[in-house]
Short mmCIF file of C-alpha atoms in Angstrom, two decimals:
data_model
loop_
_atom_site.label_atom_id
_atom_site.label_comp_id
_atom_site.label_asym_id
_atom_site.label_seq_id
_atom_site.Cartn_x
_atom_site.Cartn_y
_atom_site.Cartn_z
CA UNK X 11 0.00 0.00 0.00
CA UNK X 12 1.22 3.92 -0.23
CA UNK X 13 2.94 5.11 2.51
CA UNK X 14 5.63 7.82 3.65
CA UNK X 15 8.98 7.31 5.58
CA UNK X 16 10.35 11.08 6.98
CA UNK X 17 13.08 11.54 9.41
CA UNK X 18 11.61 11.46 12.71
CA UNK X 19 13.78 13.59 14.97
CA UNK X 20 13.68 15.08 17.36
CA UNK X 21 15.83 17.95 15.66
CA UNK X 22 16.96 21.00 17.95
CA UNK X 23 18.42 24.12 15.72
CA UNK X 24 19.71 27.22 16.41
CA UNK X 25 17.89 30.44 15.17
CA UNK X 26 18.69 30.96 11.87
CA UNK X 27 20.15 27.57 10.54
CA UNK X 28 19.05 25.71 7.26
CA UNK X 29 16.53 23.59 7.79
CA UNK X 30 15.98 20.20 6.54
CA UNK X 31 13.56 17.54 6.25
CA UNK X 32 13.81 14.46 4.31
CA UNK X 33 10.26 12.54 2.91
CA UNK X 34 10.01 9.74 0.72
CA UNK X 35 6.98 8.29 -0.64
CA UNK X 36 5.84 4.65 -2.02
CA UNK X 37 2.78 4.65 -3.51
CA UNK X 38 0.69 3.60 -6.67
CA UNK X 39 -0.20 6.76 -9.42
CA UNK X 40 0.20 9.94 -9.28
CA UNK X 41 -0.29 11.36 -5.31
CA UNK X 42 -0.71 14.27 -4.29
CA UNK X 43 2.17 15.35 -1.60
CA UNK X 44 1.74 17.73 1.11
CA UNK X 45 3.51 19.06 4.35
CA UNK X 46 1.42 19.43 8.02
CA UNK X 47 2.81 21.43 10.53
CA UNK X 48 1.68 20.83 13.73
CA UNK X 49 2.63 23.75 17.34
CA UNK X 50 2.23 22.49 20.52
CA UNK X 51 -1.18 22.10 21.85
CA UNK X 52 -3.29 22.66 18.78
CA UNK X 53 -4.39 20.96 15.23
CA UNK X 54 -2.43 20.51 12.05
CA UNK X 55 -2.10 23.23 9.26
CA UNK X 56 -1.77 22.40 6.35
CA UNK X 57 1.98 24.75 5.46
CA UNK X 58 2.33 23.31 1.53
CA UNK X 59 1.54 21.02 -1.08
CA UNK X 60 2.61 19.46 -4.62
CA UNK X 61 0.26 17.83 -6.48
CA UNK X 62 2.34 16.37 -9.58
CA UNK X 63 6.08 15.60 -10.45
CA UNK X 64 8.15 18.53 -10.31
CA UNK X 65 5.70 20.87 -8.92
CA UNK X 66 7.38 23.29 -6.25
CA UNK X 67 5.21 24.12 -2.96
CA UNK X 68 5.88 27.06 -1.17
CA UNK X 69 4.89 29.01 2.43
CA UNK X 70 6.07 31.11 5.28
CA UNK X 71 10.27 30.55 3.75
CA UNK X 72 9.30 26.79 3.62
CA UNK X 73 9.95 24.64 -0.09
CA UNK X 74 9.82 21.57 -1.25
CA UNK X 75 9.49 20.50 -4.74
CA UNK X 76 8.12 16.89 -5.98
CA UNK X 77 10.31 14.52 -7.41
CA UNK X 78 9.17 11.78 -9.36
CA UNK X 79 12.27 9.80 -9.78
CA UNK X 80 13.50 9.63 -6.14
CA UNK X 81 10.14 9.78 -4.57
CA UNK X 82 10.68 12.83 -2.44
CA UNK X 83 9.28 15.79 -1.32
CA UNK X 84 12.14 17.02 1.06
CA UNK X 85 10.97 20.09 3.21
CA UNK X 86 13.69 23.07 2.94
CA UNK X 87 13.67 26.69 5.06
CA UNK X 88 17.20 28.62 5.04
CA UNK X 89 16.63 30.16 8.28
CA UNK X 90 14.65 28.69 11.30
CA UNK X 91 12.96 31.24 13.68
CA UNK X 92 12.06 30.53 17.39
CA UNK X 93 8.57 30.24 15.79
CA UNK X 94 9.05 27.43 13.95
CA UNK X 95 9.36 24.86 16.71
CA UNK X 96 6.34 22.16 16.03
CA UNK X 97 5.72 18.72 14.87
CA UNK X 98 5.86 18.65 11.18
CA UNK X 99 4.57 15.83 8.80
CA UNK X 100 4.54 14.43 5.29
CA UNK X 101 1.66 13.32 3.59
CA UNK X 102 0.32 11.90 1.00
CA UNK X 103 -3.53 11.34 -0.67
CA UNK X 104 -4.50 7.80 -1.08
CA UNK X 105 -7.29 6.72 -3.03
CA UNK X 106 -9.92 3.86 -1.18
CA UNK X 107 -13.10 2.95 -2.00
CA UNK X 108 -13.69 5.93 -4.20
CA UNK X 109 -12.32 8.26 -1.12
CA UNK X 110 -9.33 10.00 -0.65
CA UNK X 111 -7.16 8.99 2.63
CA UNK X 112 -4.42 11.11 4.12
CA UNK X 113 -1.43 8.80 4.37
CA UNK X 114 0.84 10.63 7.53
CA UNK X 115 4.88 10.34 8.04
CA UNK X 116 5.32 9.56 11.35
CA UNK X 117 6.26 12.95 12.48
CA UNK X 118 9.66 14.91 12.86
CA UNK X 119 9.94 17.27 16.24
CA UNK X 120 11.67 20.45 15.69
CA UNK X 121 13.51 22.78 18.45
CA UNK X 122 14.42 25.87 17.23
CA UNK X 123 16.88 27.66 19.72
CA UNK X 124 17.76 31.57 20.05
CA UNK G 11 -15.00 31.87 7.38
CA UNK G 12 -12.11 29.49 6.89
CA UNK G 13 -11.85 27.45 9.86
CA UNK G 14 -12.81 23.98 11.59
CA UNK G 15 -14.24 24.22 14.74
CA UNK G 16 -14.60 21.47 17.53
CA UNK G 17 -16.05 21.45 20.68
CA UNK G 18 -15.42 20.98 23.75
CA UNK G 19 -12.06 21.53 23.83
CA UNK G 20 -11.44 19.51 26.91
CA UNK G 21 -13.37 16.52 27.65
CA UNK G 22 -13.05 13.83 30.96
CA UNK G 23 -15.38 11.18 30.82
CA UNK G 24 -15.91 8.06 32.92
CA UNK G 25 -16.01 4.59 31.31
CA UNK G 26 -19.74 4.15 31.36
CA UNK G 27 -20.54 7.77 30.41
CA UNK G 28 -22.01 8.80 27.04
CA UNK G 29 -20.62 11.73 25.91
CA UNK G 30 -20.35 13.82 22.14
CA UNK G 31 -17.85 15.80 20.28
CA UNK G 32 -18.88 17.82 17.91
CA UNK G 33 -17.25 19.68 15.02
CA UNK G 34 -18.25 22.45 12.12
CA UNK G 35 -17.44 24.20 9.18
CA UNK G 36 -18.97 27.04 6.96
CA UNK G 37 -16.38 26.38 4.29
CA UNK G 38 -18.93 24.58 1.82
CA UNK G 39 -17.01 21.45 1.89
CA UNK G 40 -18.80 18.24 1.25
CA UNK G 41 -15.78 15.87 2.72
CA UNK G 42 -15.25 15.52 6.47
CA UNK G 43 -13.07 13.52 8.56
CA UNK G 44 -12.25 12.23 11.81
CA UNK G 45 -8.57 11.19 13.53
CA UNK G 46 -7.55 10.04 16.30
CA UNK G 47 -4.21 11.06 17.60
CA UNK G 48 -1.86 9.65 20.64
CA UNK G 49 0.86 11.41 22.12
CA UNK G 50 4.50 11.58 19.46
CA UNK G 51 2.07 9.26 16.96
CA UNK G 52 0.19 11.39 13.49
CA UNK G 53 -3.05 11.48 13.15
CA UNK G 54 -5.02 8.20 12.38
CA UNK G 55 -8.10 8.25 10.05
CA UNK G 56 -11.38 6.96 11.65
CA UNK G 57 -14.18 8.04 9.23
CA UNK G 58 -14.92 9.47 6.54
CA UNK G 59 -18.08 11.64 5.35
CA UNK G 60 -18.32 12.34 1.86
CA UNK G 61 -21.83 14.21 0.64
CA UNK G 62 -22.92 13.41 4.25
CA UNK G 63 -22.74 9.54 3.44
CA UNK G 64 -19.43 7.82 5.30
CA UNK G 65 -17.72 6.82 2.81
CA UNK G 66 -15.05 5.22 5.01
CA UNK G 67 -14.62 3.54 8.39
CA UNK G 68 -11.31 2.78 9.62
CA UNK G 69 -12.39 0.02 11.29
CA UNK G 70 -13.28 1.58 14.01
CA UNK G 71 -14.92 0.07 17.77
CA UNK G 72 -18.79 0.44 17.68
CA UNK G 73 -18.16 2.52 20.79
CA UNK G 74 -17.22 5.12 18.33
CA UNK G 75 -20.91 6.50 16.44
CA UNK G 76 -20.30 9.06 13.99
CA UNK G 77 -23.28 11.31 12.55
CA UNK G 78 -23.21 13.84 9.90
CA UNK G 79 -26.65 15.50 10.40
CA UNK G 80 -25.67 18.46 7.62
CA UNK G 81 -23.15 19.07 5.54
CA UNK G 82 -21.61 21.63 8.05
CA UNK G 83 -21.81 19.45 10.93
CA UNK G 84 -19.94 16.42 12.44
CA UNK G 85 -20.15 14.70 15.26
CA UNK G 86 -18.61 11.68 16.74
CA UNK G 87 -20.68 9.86 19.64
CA UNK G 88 -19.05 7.73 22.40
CA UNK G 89 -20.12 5.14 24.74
CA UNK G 90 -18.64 2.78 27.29
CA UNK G 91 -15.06 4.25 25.85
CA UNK G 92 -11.65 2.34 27.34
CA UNK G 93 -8.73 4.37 29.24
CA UNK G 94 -6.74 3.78 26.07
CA UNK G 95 -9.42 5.52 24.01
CA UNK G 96 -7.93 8.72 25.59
CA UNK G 97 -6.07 10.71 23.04
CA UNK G 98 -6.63 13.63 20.58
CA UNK G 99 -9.62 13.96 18.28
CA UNK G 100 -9.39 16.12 15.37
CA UNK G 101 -11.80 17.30 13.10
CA UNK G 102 -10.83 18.02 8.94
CA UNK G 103 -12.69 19.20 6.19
CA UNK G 104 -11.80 19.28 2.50
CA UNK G 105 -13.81 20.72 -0.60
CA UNK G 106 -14.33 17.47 -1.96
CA UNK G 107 -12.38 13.93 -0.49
CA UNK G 108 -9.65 14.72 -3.11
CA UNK G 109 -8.53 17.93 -1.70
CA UNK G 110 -6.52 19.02 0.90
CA UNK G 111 -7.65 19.01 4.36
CA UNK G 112 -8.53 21.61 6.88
CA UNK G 113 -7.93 20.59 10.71
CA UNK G 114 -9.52 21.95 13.30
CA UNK G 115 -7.87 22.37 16.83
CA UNK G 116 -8.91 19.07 18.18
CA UNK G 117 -10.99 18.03 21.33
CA UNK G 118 -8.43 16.49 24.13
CA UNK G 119 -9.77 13.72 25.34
CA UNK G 120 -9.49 11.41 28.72
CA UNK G 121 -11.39 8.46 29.75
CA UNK G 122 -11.19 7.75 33.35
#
């Protein structure tokens, strides 16, 4: 079945560092690829998405571009703020029984440090 | 208006209580979900509502009951729920089920 393998953390970074986050993806078609970011104590947000090969998503500094032959939608930022500490996760849509399934990374912890 | 809601935000409930969470959206989407999430783990899909019909259940315990009684409401029912049932239920919408999805803030959860 589809499924998504990220780094898992936790990560602490000092302010202002590169940033990171590796995601690859197995799954059958053409997915749609997308990046959650979860901050302590509340739901996810949805920070960017890619929804076919080469395709380049894009928020708040964050990147990360869809690539059909390595399966992998690596999450970039060139400089981490104090604000950016959360939970963040890949995921992919899944197609079942004519519905469309989130398919969740399990989750990388980030620390960002002044 | 561009968000999920979910109430309560906090919920304690005793093993033999019967209890609802309820969430909403005025976002005209026709797909609505709900996860369950544990502490460090992502989210994990329960059901799904497409065009108010669920369109998927995760296998899910019958102690679980969801009901979609509009297309801008959502609510999950529980019953006779286990200490391990405690854990972090969010809400999602989505224009259709092959869009993204909208969270909502989640109703914390403990069964006692």
């Amino acid at each position: 079945g589809n499924s998504v393998t990220q780094m898992e953390g936790p990560v602490t970074l000092s302010e202002e560092a590169f940033l990171t986050i590796n995601c690859t993806y197995t799954a059958t078609g053409y997915p749609s690829l997308f990046w959650y970011v979860q901050y302590p104590g509340e739901g996810l947000q949805l920070l960017l998405k890619a929804t076919k090969a080469d395709d380049k998503g894009s928020n708040k500094g964050f990147e990360a571009t869809y690539r059909k032959e390595t399966t992998s939608f690596h999450l970039e930022k060139g400089s981490v703020q104090v604000s950016d500490s959360a939970v963040y996760f890949c995921a992919l849509d899944s197609a079942q029984g004519g519905s469309e399934k989130l398919v969740f990374g399990k989750g990388m912890k980030l620390t960002v440090n002044p | 208006d561009t968000e999920v809601t979910q109430t309560p935000k906090h919920l304690v409930m005793g093993m033999t209580n019967k209890k609802s969470l309820k969430c909403e959206q005025h976002m005209g989407h026709r797909a609505m979900y709900w996860y369950k999430q544990k502490a460090k783990k992502p989210p994990e899909l329960m059901f799904v509502y497409s065009y108010e019909k669920l369109s998927i259940n995760e296998s899910v315990p019958s102690r679980f009951s969801p009901e979609c009684p509009n297309s801008s409401l959502l609510n999950l029912h529980l019953h006779a729920l286990q200490p391990e049932d405690s854990a972090l239920y969010l809400c999602a919408s989505s224009l259709q089920d092959s869009y993204e999805q909208y969270f909502g803030p989640g109703t914390r959860l403990t069964v006692t």
